[in-house]
Amino acid sequence: CISALVPLQSCQCLAWKPHPVVACGAESQHVVAGYSDGTIRVFSISRTEMELKMHPHAVALTAIAYSTDGEMILSGAKDGLVAVSSPHTGMTIRVLTDHRGSPITVLQCTRKQYHDFGLEGCELWLATSSDQRVSVWASDWLKNKCKLLDCLSFPAPAGPESLSSLLPSLAAFCPWEPGTLVYVGFGMQKEAVFYSLHKKQVVEKISLPYFATSLSLSPAARFMAVGFGERLLRLQPCPAGAAHDYAGHEDAVHRCCFAPSGARLLTASHSTVLLWELQGG
């Protein structure tokens, strides 16, 4: 247990360090955590100890991710700032202000080469904020290059502020459609939106029964898991097909996460974590 190593602080987000491609399938021994005091801590799982502490933010962290090669840590905070820090030196090498004023809800990186979009870089990454905005970047951190590829803003109706604040804006790169991302959040319609970075347009929409509170895309098959505040989990084929709905949570399903194999799915609500075994695919 490493929780006792950080007293009096609340852990807001976690991410496993990815392994190099040559070690694919091995279990990572490092995890990075973001805290309510604006700090980042890197832990060794094997030694059960903290290896590094950084303080790139002035307010609580809300999202965190490793770059695809594990050489950089991307962190987002409640004030909308995104920091890029080195786990080797502890230095923050870049701060991005494009989402300033709105909490970061998602950070995700994916392997892409510069020729995919005509930009120099070795990976794509996205940041999503609670005001229905998504920014997509092409980066090569070793060369200190970071270029904005696209910036999306999804419309939302005027409504009770309490409603929009309870519904996160969520986006993820689509594993089976390169150059496509999926977005769910409080909007004009209850739906999942597929956006093509190549075509610069929405290419598909899938209707949902409620506004989503969590999202995960399968790395092994063309379907996604969507959680709702109505205690419901939906497995949705893509493109749109017959969906399967499952109950079992006692509260809003605020977290969905496919295993790398796609054979299992973790979902979480207030006090329940469920492990789903997925058949077929």
C-alpha positions as a Python dict, from the first residue, in 0.01 Angstrom:
ca = {
    (1, 'C'): (0, 0, 0),
    (2, 'I'): (141, 342, -95),
    (3, 'S'): (-153, 559, 19),
    (4, 'A'): (1, 618, 363),
    (5, 'L'): (301, 784, 202),
    (6, 'V'): (104, 1101, 126),
    (7, 'P'): (-85, 1210, 436),
    (8, 'L'): (-342, 1491, 437),
    (9, 'Q'): (-365, 1508, 56),
    (10, 'S'): (-634, 1373, -172),
    (11, 'C'): (-528, 1172, -478),
    (12, 'Q'): (-729, 1307, -773),
    (13, 'C'): (-596, 1101, -1068),
    (14, 'L'): (-361, 813, -1151),
    (15, 'A'): (-178, 673, -1453),
    (16, 'W'): (45, 369, -1512),
    (17, 'K'): (376, 424, -1682),
    (18, 'P'): (372, 255, -2025),
    (19, 'H'): (634, -2, -2116),
    (20, 'P'): (851, 27, -2426),
    (21, 'V'): (722, -166, -2726),
    (22, 'V'): (994, -428, -2676),
    (23, 'A'): (851, -503, -2331),
    (24, 'C'): (489, -517, -2439),
    (25, 'G'): (292, -745, -2211),
    (26, 'A'): (511, -688, -1905),
    (27, 'E'): (364, -518, -1601),
    (28, 'S'): (473, -160, -1535),
    (29, 'Q'): (637, -94, -1199),
    (30, 'H'): (569, 280, -1181),
    (31, 'V'): (255, 486, -1135),
    (32, 'V'): (211, 864, -1130),
    (33, 'A'): (-49, 1033, -912),
    (34, 'G'): (-189, 1386, -907),
    (35, 'Y'): (-296, 1548, -579),
    (36, 'S'): (-522, 1817, -441),
    (37, 'D'): (-229, 2043, -350),
    (38, 'G'): (-109, 2067, -712),
    (39, 'T'): (173, 1815, -672),
    (40, 'I'): (265, 1512, -880),
    (41, 'R'): (422, 1206, -722),
    (42, 'V'): (585, 911, -897),
    (43, 'F'): (574, 582, -706),
    (44, 'S'): (766, 258, -746),
    (45, 'I'): (526, -33, -708),
    (46, 'S'): (799, -291, -653),
    (47, 'R'): (967, -89, -376),
    (48, 'T'): (643, 61, -238),
    (49, 'E'): (794, 406, -213),
    (50, 'M'): (777, 751, -365),
    (51, 'E'): (1061, 824, -607),
    (52, 'L'): (984, 1178, -719),
    (53, 'K'): (770, 1475, -620),
    (54, 'M'): (698, 1770, -850),
    (55, 'H'): (483, 2080, -804),
    (56, 'P'): (381, 2207, -1151),
    (57, 'H'): (35, 2336, -1051),
    (58, 'A'): (-99, 2590, -803),
    (59, 'V'): (-437, 2415, -769),
    (60, 'A'): (-569, 2059, -755),
    (61, 'L'): (-492, 1820, -1040),
    (62, 'T'): (-786, 1674, -1229),
    (63, 'A'): (-619, 1458, -1501),
    (64, 'I'): (-281, 1296, -1560),
    (65, 'A'): (-115, 1080, -1827),
    (66, 'Y'): (224, 956, -1942),
    (67, 'S'): (346, 1021, -2294),
    (68, 'T'): (341, 704, -2504),
    (69, 'D'): (712, 640, -2444),
    (70, 'G'): (687, 714, -2071),
    (71, 'E'): (944, 995, -2099),
    (72, 'M'): (708, 1280, -2007),
    (73, 'I'): (416, 1334, -1771),
    (74, 'L'): (119, 1544, -1883),
    (75, 'S'): (-96, 1689, -1605),
    (76, 'G'): (-412, 1898, -1607),
    (77, 'A'): (-552, 2105, -1323),
    (78, 'K'): (-872, 2260, -1198),
    (79, 'D'): (-775, 2598, -1346),
    (80, 'G'): (-744, 2451, -1698),
    (81, 'L'): (-365, 2463, -1724),
    (82, 'V'): (-180, 2165, -1873),
    (83, 'A'): (181, 2104, -1767),
    (84, 'V'): (441, 1881, -1932),
    (85, 'S'): (705, 1758, -1687),
    (86, 'S'): (1007, 1530, -1699),
    (87, 'P'): (1008, 1237, -1453),
    (88, 'H'): (1386, 1223, -1495),
    (89, 'T'): (1472, 1578, -1392),
    (90, 'G'): (1155, 1683, -1210),
    (91, 'M'): (1143, 1996, -1428),
    (92, 'T'): (828, 2135, -1593),
    (93, 'I'): (926, 2199, -1955),
    (94, 'R'): (604, 2347, -2090),
    (95, 'V'): (272, 2491, -1967),
    (96, 'L'): (-24, 2516, -2205),
    (97, 'T'): (-299, 2770, -2134),
    (98, 'D'): (-548, 2693, -2413),
    (99, 'H'): (-806, 2556, -2166),
    (100, 'R'): (-748, 2819, -1898),
    (101, 'G'): (-1049, 2872, -1671),
    (102, 'S'): (-1209, 2529, -1714),
    (103, 'P'): (-1100, 2210, -1532),
    (104, 'I'): (-921, 1949, -1743),
    (105, 'T'): (-1125, 1629, -1751),
    (106, 'V'): (-920, 1403, -1983),
    (107, 'L'): (-562, 1372, -2102),
    (108, 'Q'): (-475, 1092, -2346),
    (109, 'C'): (-175, 1011, -2566),
    (110, 'T'): (-153, 784, -2869),
    (111, 'R'): (131, 678, -3098),
    (112, 'K'): (125, 865, -3429),
    (113, 'Q'): (390, 970, -3676),
    (114, 'Y'): (416, 1322, -3812),
    (115, 'H'): (332, 1214, -4168),
    (116, 'D'): (-19, 1111, -4061),
    (117, 'F'): (-120, 1478, -4045),
    (118, 'G'): (167, 1660, -4207),
    (119, 'L'): (304, 1776, -3872),
    (120, 'E'): (631, 1691, -3706),
    (121, 'G'): (599, 1473, -3399),
    (122, 'C'): (602, 1120, -3267),
    (123, 'E'): (267, 1114, -3087),
    (124, 'L'): (-74, 1274, -3071),
    (125, 'W'): (-238, 1373, -2746),
    (126, 'L'): (-565, 1536, -2649),
    (127, 'A'): (-690, 1748, -2363),
    (128, 'T'): (-1057, 1784, -2276),
    (129, 'S'): (-1204, 2044, -2042),
    (130, 'S'): (-1537, 2071, -1867),
    (131, 'D'): (-1657, 2352, -2098),
    (132, 'Q'): (-1704, 2104, -2388),
    (133, 'R'): (-1371, 2181, -2555),
    (134, 'V'): (-1114, 1933, -2691),
    (135, 'S'): (-767, 2025, -2816),
    (136, 'V'): (-550, 1782, -3014),
    (137, 'W'): (-172, 1816, -3037),
    (138, 'A'): (122, 1662, -3225),
    (139, 'S'): (436, 1648, -3014),
    (140, 'D'): (800, 1546, -3012),
    (141, 'W'): (911, 1613, -2657),
    (142, 'L'): (1276, 1521, -2712),
    (143, 'K'): (1291, 1804, -2969),
    (144, 'N'): (1074, 2032, -2753),
    (145, 'K'): (809, 2053, -3023),
    (146, 'C'): (435, 2074, -2962),
    (147, 'K'): (192, 2180, -3235),
    (148, 'L'): (-183, 2231, -3209),
    (149, 'L'): (-354, 2009, -3466),
    (150, 'D'): (-720, 2084, -3397),
    (151, 'C'): (-940, 2258, -3143),
    (152, 'L'): (-1302, 2149, -3106),
    (153, 'S'): (-1589, 2309, -2921),
    (154, 'F'): (-1913, 2116, -2878),
    (155, 'P'): (-2228, 2323, -2825),
    (156, 'A'): (-2436, 2284, -2511),
    (157, 'P'): (-2777, 2429, -2422),
    (158, 'A'): (-2825, 2689, -2156),
    (159, 'G'): (-2935, 2504, -1847),
    (160, 'P'): (-2888, 2467, -1474),
    (161, 'E'): (-2522, 2517, -1388),
    (162, 'S'): (-2546, 2231, -1140),
    (163, 'L'): (-2641, 1991, -1423),
    (164, 'S'): (-2354, 2079, -1654),
    (165, 'S'): (-2102, 2067, -1368),
    (166, 'L'): (-2207, 1710, -1284),
    (167, 'L'): (-2165, 1588, -1642),
    (168, 'P'): (-1803, 1560, -1753),
    (169, 'S'): (-1677, 1631, -2102),
    (170, 'L'): (-1497, 1315, -2217),
    (171, 'A'): (-1298, 1232, -2530),
    (172, 'A'): (-1083, 939, -2646),
    (173, 'F'): (-889, 841, -2954),
    (174, 'C'): (-1065, 565, -3146),
    (175, 'P'): (-849, 247, -3153),
    (176, 'W'): (-1012, 103, -3466),
    (177, 'E'): (-1039, 426, -3669),
    (178, 'P'): (-701, 604, -3686),
    (179, 'G'): (-734, 980, -3686),
    (180, 'T'): (-1076, 971, -3520),
    (181, 'L'): (-1180, 1070, -3170),
    (182, 'V'): (-1502, 1007, -2979),
    (183, 'Y'): (-1664, 1271, -2760),
    (184, 'V'): (-1946, 1251, -2503),
    (185, 'G'): (-2068, 1521, -2269),
    (186, 'F'): (-2343, 1766, -2186),
    (187, 'G'): (-2466, 1888, -2523),
    (188, 'M'): (-2762, 1959, -2746),
    (189, 'Q'): (-2836, 1585, -2775),
    (190, 'K'): (-2764, 1272, -2573),
    (191, 'E'): (-2511, 1113, -2806),
    (192, 'A'): (-2157, 998, -2877),
    (193, 'V'): (-1990, 1200, -3152),
    (194, 'F'): (-1721, 1058, -3382),
    (195, 'Y'): (-1495, 1331, -3523),
    (196, 'S'): (-1240, 1277, -3802),
    (197, 'L'): (-918, 1473, -3762),
    (198, 'H'): (-842, 1410, -4130),
    (199, 'K'): (-1176, 1538, -4261),
    (200, 'K'): (-1220, 1802, -3988),
    (201, 'Q'): (-1582, 1703, -3942),
    (202, 'V'): (-1822, 1482, -3750),
    (203, 'V'): (-1852, 1149, -3935),
    (204, 'E'): (-2093, 960, -3708),
    (205, 'K'): (-2328, 1006, -3416),
    (206, 'I'): (-2467, 735, -3189),
    (207, 'S'): (-2770, 814, -2975),
    (208, 'L'): (-2750, 745, -2603),
    (209, 'P'): (-3036, 707, -2352),
    (210, 'Y'): (-2882, 960, -2109),
    (211, 'F'): (-2589, 1198, -2086),
    (212, 'A'): (-2271, 998, -2026),
    (213, 'T'): (-2065, 1010, -1707),
    (214, 'S'): (-1784, 777, -1825),
    (215, 'L'): (-1641, 640, -2148),
    (216, 'S'): (-1394, 374, -2263),
    (217, 'L'): (-1326, 234, -2610),
    (218, 'S'): (-1230, -129, -2657),
    (219, 'P'): (-878, -184, -2796),
    (220, 'A'): (-979, -525, -2932),
    (221, 'A'): (-1321, -479, -3094),
    (222, 'R'): (-1541, -210, -3244),
    (223, 'F'): (-1746, -118, -2940),
    (224, 'M'): (-1741, 116, -2645),
    (225, 'A'): (-1851, 116, -2283),
    (226, 'V'): (-2054, 414, -2163),
    (227, 'G'): (-2159, 477, -1803),
    (228, 'F'): (-2450, 693, -1693),
    (229, 'G'): (-2568, 874, -1382),
    (230, 'E'): (-2876, 652, -1391),
    (231, 'R'): (-2668, 357, -1255),
    (232, 'L'): (-2652, 202, -1600),
    (233, 'L'): (-2366, 62, -1809),
    (234, 'R'): (-2406, 31, -2185),
    (235, 'L'): (-2192, -176, -2424),
    (236, 'Q'): (-2243, -12, -2761),
    (237, 'P'): (-2130, -163, -3094),
    (238, 'C'): (-1975, 83, -3340),
    (239, 'P'): (-2105, 174, -3589),
    (240, 'A'): (-2445, 195, -3427),
    (241, 'G'): (-2597, -144, -3356),
    (242, 'A'): (-2798, -324, -3090),
    (243, 'A'): (-2669, -206, -2753),
    (244, 'H'): (-2662, -409, -2431),
    (245, 'D'): (-2750, -238, -2102),
    (246, 'Y'): (-2646, -365, -1759),
    (247, 'A'): (-2745, -264, -1406),
    (248, 'G'): (-2548, -347, -1091),
    (249, 'H'): (-2409, -17, -965),
    (250, 'E'): (-2563, 162, -669),
    (251, 'D'): (-2474, 508, -801),
    (252, 'A'): (-2355, 691, -1113),
    (253, 'V'): (-2106, 489, -1319),
    (254, 'H'): (-1826, 745, -1310),
    (255, 'R'): (-1546, 527, -1444),
    (256, 'C'): (-1510, 272, -1727),
    (257, 'C'): (-1178, 120, -1826),
    (258, 'F'): (-1104, -162, -2070),
    (259, 'A'): (-805, -386, -2005),
    (260, 'P'): (-536, -369, -2278),
    (261, 'S'): (-651, -708, -2407),
    (262, 'G'): (-1012, -588, -2435),
    (263, 'A'): (-1128, -907, -2261),
    (264, 'R'): (-1216, -735, -1933),
    (265, 'L'): (-1379, -412, -1828),
    (266, 'L'): (-1357, -229, -1495),
    (267, 'T'): (-1639, 3, -1393),
    (268, 'A'): (-1672, 208, -1077),
    (269, 'S'): (-1938, 402, -890),
    (270, 'H'): (-1935, 567, -547),
    (271, 'S'): (-1846, 258, -342),
    (272, 'T'): (-1850, -26, -596),
    (273, 'V'): (-1595, -151, -847),
    (274, 'L'): (-1714, -422, -1085),
    (275, 'L'): (-1501, -643, -1309),
    (276, 'W'): (-1674, -762, -1627),
    (277, 'E'): (-1562, -1060, -1834),
    (278, 'L'): (-1640, -993, -2199),
    (279, 'Q'): (-1721, -1283, -2426),
    (280, 'G'): (-1674, -1287, -2801),
    (281, 'G'): (-1614, -929, -2911),
}
